[in-house]
Coordinates of C-alpha atoms in Angstrom, one line a residue:
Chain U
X1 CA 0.0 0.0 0.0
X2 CA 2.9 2.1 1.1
X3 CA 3.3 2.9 -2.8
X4 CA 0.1 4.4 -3.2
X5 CA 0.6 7.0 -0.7
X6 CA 1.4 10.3 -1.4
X7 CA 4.6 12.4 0.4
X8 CA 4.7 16.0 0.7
X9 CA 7.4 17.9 1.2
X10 CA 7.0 21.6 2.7
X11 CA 8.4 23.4 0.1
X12 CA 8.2 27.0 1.4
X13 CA 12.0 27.3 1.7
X14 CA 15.2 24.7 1.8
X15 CA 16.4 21.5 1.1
X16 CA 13.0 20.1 0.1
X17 CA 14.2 18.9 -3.5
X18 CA 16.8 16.5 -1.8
X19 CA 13.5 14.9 -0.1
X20 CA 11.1 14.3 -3.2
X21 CA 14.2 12.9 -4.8
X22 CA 14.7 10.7 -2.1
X23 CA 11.0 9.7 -1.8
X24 CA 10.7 9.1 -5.3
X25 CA 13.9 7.0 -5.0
X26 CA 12.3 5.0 -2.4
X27 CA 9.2 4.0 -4.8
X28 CA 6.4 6.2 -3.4
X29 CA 4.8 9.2 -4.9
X30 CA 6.1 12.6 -3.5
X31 CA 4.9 16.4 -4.3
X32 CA 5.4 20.0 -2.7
X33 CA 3.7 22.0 -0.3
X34 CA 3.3 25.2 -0.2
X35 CA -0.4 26.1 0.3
X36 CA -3.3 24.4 3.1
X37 CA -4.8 23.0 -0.2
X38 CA -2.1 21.2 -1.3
X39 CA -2.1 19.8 2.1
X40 CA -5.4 18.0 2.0
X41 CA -3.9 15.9 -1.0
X42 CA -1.0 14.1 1.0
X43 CA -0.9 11.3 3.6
X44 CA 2.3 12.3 5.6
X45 CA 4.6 15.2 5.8
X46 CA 8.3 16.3 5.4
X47 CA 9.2 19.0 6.8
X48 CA 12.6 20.0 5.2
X49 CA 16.0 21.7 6.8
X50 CA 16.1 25.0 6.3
X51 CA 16.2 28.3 8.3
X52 CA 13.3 27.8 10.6
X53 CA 12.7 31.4 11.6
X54 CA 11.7 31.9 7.5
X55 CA 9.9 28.9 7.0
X56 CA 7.9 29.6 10.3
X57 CA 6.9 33.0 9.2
X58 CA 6.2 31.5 5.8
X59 CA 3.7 29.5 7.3
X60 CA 1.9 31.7 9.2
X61 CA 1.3 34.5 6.5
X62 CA 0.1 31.7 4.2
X63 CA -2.1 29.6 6.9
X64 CA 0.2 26.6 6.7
X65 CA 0.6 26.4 10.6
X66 CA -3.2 25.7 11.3
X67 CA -3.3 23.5 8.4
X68 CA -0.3 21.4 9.8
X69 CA -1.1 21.0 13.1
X70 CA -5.1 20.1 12.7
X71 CA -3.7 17.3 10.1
X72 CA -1.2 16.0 12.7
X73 CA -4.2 16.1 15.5
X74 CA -5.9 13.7 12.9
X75 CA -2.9 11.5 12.7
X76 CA -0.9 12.4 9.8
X77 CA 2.7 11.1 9.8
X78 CA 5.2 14.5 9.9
X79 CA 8.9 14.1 10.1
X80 CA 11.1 16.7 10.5
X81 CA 14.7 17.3 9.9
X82 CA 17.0 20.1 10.9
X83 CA 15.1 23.3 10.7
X84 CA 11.7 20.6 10.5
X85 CA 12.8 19.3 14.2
X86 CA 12.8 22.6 15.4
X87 CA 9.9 24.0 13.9
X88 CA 7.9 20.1 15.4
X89 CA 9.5 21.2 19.1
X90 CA 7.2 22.2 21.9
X91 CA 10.4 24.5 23.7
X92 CA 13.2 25.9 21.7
X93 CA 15.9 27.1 24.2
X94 CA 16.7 31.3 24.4
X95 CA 14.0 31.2 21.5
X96 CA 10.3 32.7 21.2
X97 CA 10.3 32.3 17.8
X98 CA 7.3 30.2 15.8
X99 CA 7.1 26.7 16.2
X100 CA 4.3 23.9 15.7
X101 CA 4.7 22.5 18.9
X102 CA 3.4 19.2 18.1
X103 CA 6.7 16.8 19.7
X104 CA 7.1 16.6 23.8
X105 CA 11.4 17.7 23.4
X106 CA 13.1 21.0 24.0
X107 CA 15.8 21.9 21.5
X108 CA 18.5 24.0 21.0
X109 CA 19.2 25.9 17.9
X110 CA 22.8 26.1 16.2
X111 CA 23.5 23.4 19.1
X112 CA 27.0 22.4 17.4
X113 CA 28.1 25.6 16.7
X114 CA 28.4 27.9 13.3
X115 CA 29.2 26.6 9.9
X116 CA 32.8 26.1 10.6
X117 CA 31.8 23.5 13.3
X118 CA 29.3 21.7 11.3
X119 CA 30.5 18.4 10.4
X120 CA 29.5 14.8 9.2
X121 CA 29.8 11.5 10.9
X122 CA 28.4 8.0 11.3
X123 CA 25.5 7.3 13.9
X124 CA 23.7 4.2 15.4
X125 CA 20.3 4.3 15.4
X126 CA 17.4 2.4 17.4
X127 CA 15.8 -0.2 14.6
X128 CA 18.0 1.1 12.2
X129 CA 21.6 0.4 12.5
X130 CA 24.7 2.7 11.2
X131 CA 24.1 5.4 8.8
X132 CA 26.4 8.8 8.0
X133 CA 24.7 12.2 9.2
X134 CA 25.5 15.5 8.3
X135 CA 25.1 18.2 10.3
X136 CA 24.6 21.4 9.4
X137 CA 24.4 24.3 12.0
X138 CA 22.3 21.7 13.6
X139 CA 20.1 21.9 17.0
X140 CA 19.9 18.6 18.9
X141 CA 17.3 18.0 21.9
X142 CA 18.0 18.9 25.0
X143 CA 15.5 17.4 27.2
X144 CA 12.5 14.8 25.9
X145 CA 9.2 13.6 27.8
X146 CA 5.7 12.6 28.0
X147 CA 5.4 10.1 24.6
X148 CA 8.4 11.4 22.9
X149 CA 11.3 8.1 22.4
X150 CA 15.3 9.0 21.8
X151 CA 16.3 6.9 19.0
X152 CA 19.7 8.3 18.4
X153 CA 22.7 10.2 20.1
X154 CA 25.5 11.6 18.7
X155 CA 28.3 12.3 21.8
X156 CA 25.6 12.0 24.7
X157 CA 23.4 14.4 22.2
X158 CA 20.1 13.7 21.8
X159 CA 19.5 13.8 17.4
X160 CA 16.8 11.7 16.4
X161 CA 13.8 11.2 18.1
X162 CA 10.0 9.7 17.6
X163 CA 6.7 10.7 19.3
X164 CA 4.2 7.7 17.8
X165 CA 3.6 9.3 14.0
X166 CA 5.9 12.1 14.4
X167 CA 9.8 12.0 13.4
X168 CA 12.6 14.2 13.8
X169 CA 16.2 14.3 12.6
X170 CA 18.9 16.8 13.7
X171 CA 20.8 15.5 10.6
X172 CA 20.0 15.9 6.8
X173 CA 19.5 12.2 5.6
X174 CA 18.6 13.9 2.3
X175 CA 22.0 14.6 1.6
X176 CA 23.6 11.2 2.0
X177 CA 22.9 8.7 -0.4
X178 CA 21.2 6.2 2.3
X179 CA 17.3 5.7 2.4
X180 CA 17.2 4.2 5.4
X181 CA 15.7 6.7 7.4
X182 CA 13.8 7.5 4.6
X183 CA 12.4 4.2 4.0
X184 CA 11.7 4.0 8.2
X185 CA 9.4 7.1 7.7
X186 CA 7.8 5.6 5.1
X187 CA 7.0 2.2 7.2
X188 CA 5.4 4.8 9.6
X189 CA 2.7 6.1 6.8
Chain R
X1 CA 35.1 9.5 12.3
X2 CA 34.0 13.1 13.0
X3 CA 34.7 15.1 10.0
X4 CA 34.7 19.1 9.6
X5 CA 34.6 21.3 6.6
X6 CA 34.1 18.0 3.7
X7 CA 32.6 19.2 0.5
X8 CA 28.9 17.2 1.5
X9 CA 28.9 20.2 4.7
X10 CA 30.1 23.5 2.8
X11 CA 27.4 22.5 -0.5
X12 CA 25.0 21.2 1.9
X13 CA 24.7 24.8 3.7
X14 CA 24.0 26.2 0.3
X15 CA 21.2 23.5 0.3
X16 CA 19.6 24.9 3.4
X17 CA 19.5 28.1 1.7
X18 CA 17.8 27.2 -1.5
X19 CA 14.3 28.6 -2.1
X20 CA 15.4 31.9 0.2
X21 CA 16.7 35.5 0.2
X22 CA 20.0 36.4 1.6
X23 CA 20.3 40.0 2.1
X24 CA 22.8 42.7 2.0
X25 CA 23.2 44.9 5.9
X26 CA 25.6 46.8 7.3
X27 CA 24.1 47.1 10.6
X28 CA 22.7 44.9 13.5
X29 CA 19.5 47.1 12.8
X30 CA 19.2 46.0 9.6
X31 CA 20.5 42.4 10.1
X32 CA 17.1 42.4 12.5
X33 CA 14.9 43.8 9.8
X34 CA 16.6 41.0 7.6
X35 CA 15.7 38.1 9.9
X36 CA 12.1 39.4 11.0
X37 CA 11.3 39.8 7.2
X38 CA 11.8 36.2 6.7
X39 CA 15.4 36.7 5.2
X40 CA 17.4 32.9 5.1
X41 CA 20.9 34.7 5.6
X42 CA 22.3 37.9 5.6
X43 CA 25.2 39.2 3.8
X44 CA 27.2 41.7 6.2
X45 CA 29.0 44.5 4.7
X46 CA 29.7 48.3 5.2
X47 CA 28.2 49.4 2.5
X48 CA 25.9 48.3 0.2
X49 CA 26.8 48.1 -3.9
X50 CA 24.9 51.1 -4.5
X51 CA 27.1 52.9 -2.4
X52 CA 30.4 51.1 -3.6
X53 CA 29.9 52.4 -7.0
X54 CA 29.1 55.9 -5.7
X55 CA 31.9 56.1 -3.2
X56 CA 34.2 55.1 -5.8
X57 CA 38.2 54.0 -4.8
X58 CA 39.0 50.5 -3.5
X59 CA 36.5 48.4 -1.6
X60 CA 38.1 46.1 0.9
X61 CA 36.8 43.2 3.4
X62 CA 34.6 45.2 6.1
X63 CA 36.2 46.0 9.5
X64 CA 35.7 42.8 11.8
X65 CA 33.6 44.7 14.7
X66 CA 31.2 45.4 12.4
X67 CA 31.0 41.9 10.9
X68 CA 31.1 40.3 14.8
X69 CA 28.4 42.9 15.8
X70 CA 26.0 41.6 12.8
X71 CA 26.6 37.9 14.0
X72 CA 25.5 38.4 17.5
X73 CA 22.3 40.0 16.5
X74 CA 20.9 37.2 14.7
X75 CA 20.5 33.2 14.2
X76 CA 20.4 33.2 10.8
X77 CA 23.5 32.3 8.7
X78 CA 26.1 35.5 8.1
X79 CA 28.2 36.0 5.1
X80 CA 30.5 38.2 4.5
X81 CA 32.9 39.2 1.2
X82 CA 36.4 39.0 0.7
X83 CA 38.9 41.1 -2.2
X84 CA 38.8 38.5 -5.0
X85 CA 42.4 36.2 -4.6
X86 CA 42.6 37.9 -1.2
X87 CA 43.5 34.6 1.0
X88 CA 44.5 36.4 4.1
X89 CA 41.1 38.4 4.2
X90 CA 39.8 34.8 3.6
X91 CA 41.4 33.4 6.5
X92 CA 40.3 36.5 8.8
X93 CA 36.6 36.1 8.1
X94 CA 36.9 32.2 8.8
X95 CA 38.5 33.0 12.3
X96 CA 35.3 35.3 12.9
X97 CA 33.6 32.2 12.5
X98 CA 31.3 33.8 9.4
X99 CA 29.3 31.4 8.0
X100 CA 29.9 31.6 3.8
X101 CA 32.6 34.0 2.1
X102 CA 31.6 36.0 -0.8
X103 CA 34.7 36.3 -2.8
X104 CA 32.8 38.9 -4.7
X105 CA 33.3 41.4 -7.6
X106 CA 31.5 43.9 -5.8
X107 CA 35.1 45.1 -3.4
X108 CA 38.1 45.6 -6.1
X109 CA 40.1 42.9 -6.8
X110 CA 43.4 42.0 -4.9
X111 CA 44.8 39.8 -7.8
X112 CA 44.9 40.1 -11.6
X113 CA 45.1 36.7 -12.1
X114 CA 44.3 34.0 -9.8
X115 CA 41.3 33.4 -7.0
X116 CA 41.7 32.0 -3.8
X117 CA 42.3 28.4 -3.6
X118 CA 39.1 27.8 -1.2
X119 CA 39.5 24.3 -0.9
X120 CA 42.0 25.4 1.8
X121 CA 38.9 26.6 4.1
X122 CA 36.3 24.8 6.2
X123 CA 34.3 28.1 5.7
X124 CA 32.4 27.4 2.6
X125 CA 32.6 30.1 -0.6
X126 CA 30.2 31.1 -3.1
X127 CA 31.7 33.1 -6.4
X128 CA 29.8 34.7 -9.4
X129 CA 29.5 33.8 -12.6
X130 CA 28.7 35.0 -15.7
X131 CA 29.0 31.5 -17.8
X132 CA 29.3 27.9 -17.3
X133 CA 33.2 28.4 -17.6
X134 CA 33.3 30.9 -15.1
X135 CA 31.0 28.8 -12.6
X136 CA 33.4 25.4 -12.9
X137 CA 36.2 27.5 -12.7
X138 CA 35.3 28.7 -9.2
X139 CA 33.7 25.3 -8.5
X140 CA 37.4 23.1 -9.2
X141 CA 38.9 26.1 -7.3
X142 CA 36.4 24.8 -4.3
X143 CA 33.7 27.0 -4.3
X144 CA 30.3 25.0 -2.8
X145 CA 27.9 27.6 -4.7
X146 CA 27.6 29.8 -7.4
X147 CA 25.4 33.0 -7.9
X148 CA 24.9 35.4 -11.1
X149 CA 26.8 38.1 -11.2
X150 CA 24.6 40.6 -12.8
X151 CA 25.8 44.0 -12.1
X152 CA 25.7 45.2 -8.4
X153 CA 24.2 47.9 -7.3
X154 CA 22.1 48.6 -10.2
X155 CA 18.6 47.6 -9.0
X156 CA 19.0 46.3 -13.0
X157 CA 18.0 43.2 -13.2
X158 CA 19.1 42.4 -17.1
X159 CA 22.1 41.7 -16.5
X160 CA 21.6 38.8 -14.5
X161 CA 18.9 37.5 -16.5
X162 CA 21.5 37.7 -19.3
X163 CA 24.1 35.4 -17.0
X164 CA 21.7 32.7 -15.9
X165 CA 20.6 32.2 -19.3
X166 CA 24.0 32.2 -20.3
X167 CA 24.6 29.2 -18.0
X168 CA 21.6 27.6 -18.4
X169 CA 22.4 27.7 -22.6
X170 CA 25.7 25.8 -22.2
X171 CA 24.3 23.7 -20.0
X172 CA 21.7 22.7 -22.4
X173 CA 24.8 22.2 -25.3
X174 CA 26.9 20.3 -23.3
X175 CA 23.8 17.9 -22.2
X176 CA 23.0 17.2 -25.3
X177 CA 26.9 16.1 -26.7
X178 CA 28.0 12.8 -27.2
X179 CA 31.0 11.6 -24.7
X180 CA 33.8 12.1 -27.1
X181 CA 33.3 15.9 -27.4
X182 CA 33.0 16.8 -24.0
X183 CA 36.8 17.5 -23.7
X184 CA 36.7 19.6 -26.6
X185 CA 33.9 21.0 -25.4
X186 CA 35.8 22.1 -22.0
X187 CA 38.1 23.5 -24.1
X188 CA 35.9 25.8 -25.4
X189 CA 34.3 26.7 -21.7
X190 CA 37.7 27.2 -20.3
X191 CA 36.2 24.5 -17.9
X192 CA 37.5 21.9 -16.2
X193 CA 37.2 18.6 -17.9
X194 CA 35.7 16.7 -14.7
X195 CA 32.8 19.1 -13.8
X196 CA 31.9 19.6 -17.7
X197 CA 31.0 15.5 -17.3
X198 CA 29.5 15.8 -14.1
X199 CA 27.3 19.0 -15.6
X200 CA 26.8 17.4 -18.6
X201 CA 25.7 14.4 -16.4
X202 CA 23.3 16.3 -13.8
X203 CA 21.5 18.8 -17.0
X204 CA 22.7 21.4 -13.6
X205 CA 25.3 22.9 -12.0
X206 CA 27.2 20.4 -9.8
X207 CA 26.4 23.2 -6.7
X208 CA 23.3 25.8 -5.9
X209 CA 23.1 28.4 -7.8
X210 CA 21.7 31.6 -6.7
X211 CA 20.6 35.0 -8.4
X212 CA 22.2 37.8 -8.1
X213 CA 23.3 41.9 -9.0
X214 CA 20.1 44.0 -9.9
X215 CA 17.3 41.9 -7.9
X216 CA 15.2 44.9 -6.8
X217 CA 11.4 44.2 -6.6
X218 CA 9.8 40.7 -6.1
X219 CA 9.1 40.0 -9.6
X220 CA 12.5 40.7 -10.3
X221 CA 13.0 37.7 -7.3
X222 CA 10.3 35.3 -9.3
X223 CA 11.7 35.8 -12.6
X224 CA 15.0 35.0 -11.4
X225 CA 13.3 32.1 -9.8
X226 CA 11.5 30.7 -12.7
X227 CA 15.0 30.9 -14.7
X228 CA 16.3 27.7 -13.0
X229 CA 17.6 30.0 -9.8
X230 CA 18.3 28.1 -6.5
X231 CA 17.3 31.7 -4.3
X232 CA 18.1 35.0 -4.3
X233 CA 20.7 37.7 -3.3
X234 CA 19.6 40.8 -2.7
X235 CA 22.0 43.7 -1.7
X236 CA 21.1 47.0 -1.9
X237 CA 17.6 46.5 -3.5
X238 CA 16.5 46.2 -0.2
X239 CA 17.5 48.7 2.5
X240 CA 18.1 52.0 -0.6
X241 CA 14.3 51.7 -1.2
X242 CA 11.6 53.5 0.8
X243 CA 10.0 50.7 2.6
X244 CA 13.0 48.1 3.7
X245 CA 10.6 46.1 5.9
X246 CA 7.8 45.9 3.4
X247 CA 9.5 45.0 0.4
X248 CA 12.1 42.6 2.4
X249 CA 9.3 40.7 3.0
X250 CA 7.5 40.4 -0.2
X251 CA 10.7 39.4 -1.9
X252 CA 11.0 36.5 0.4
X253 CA 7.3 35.4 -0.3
X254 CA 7.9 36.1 -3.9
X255 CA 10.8 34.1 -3.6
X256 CA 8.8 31.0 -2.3
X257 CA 5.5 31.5 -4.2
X258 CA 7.5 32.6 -7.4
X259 CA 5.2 30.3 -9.5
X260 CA 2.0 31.8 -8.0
X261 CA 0.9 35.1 -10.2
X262 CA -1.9 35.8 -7.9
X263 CA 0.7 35.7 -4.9
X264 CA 3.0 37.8 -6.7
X265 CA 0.2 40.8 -7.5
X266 CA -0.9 40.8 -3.7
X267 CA 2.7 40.7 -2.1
X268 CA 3.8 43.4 -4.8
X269 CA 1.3 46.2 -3.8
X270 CA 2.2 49.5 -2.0
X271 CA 5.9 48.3 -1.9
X272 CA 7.0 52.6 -1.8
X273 CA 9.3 53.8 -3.6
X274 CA 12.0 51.0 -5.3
X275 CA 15.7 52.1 -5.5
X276 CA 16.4 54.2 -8.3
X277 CA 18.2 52.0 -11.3
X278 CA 21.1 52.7 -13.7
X279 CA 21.0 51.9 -17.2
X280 CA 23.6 49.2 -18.2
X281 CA 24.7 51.4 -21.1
X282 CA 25.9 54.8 -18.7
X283 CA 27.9 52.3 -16.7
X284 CA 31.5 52.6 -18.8
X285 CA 32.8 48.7 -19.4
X286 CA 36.1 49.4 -17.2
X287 CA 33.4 50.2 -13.9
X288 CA 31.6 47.0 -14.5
X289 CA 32.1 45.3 -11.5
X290 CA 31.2 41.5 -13.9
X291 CA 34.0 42.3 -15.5
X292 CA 36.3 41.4 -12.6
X293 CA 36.9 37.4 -12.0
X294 CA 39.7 35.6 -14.1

């Protein structure tokens, strides 16, 4: 069935290219998102890295936020990577900026430091195994509760995480040739 | 292993960028305007283009305070530009700990002949281009993106339309050639041999490719957009018109929605007063600031 779905990818600003590539790479049907309408024609959710302060603002002028997070209280699957984890966190350390607040973790923004500390390396995942992530400027989760479940850490660092249908990576699997984390977001549609 | 500064994380910044606007600012004032507007990145400088060109003399790398006083007022990614083949300017802004170098045509050049060798750096660079030579030039010198040069500080957007159609036109020839004449076909770009494959191979540049040099008003943004542009640059489009906050944001929901005509009337309405342009044709060929890059 899983090839019948249909993924969106939020495509209101970033790396959301990299995802329907990946998607289509992995079999299923992908499109982008950039209105509430397009919305109603996709099963699950991507939401891409990127700068999350612009695609927050981006979905508030154009009614995306509402849209969002009344689909994910009916159930539909979101994962979020990079500026996606962010904008999925209920807390975002030193931070009042926008966010969806759908996933019970607090994160920290630009967690690893600038560009010049942003790096790639290989991670061990929960039902996953060993996979390379790149991080770029990337947050990681400070502090998790209530439903949400750690599946990976990089150096003690929280960086991939799952709250039932919800996903987030603090990595860009999007830019690696692997589908595996792909193709585990997938299994959850 | 950990590793810092690979190719995958100085092109995969650029890839966070795509779809956005980086913006010129010379103060933590406007870096703020920049960020609230929706801006992806901001570009810090002293002065904008506009006022290069009417200051006239030699443009240089901006004094550090003003570049480390830009970082701390916002989250969003700075850049900051660097003489063209000036390494040691190079290596000052990756101590600041910018984010991306602009070794950019807009300050005067600080060699004739060669650029910096940027796969030196774990900052990442982006360069501008005119052609597909000039883009895998900079690209086998290690540059992770490419923009348009157009011409800076014009609010004139032909000339950057003329570049990325310039590109986009070779990179239709060389897609279309069989193996064999893809050297000769290098020879001709002034290209490395390698990257003309790999173009050839991808029907698009091997890194993101931006807009930029006369981006002024949101259809300007679009258009650039629905050229085959990864995002947009804009430097002093923004903060020399009469509205900065207004029209910063419009450009970045033009930028997004640049397929959307509807969007694009409604976001372009009671923008003020847009800088005031200059006609390619007063500009005399030895002030073009494209004309710089080797």
């Amino acid at each position: 069935m899983a090839g019948k779905k249909i993924i969106g990818v939020l495509a209101l600003q970033g790396a959301f290219v990299e995802h329907e590539a990946a998607i289509k790479k992995c079999g299923s049907q992908a499109c982008q998102v950039r209105k509430p309408e397009e919305l109603n024609q996709v099963d699950a959710l991507i939401i891409p890295g990127g700068e999350s302060t612009t695609i927050g603002k981006l979905m508030q002028e154009f009614g995306l936020d509402q849209a969002i997070q009344d689909r994910a209280a009916q159930g539909m699957p979101i994962w979020g990577t990079c500026a996606g984890m962010i904008l999925l966190a209920k807390e975002i350390d030193n931070s009042d900026q926008f966010r969806l607040g759908l996933m019970d973790v607090k994160v920290k923004r630009n967690a690893f430091g600038r560009q010049v500390d942003s790096f790639e390396a290989d991670l061990d995942i929960d039902h996953i195994g060993r996979t390379r992530g790149i991080f770029i400027r990337a947050p990681y989760v400070e502090e998790v509760w209530g439903e949400a479940r750690v599946l990976s850490r990089y150096k003690d660092k929280i960086v991939m995480v799952q709250q039932n249908d919800l996903l987030s990576t603090a990595f860009h699997p999007e830019l690696t040739q692997g589908l595996c984390i792909h193709r585990y977001f997938l299994d959850m549609v | 292993m950990e590793q810092k500064g690979t190719f995958s994380v100085k092109a995969g910044l650029a890839q966070m960028l795509k779809g956005g606007v980086i913006m010129d600012v010379t103060t933590p004032e406007q870096a703020k305007i920049a960020e609230e507007a929706g801006a992806c990145a901001v570009m810090a400088l002293e002065k904008v283009p506009a006022d290069i060109r009417a200051a006239g003399g030699i443009a240089r790398m901006a004094d550090p305070s003003v570049i480390l006083r830009i970082m701390d007022a916002v989250t969003i990614p700075v850049m900051a530009k660097c003489r063209i083949g000036h390494f040691v300017e190079a290596q000052i802004l990756e101590s600041l700990g910018v984010d991306y170098i602009d070794e950019s045509e807009v300050l005067t050049p600080a060699d004739d002949k060669y650029h910096i060798n940027k796969h030196n750096f774990k900052v990442p660079f982006v360069c501008g281009a005119r052609n597909l030579g000039e883009a895998l030039r900079r690209i086998g010198e290690g540059a992770a993106m490419i923009r348009t040069k157009g011409e800076p500080g014009t609010g004139n957007v032909i000339e950057a339309v003329r570049h990325i159609r310039q590109v986009n036109d070779e990179i239709r020839w060389i897609s279309n050639l069989p193996e064999e004449e893809l050297m000769t076909a290098a020879k001709e770009l002034q290209a490395p041999y390698e990257l003309v494959v790999e173009t050839a191979k991808l029907k698009r540049l091997p890194v993101v490719n931006f807009a930029a040099g006369g981006i002024a008003t949101p259809a300007d943004a679009a258009l650039m957009m629905q050229l085959g542009c990864d995002g947009i640059f804009v430097g002093s489009g923004i903060f020399k018109s009469g509205d900065p906050k207004k029209r910063a944001k419009a450009i970045v929901a033009a930028t997004t929605y640049y397929n959307d005509p509807a969007v694009l009337a409604e976001v372009s309405r009671d923008l003020g007063e847009p800088m005031v342009g200059i006609d390619i044709s007063t500009i005399r060929p030895e002030e073009r600031m494209q004309e710089r890059g080797w």
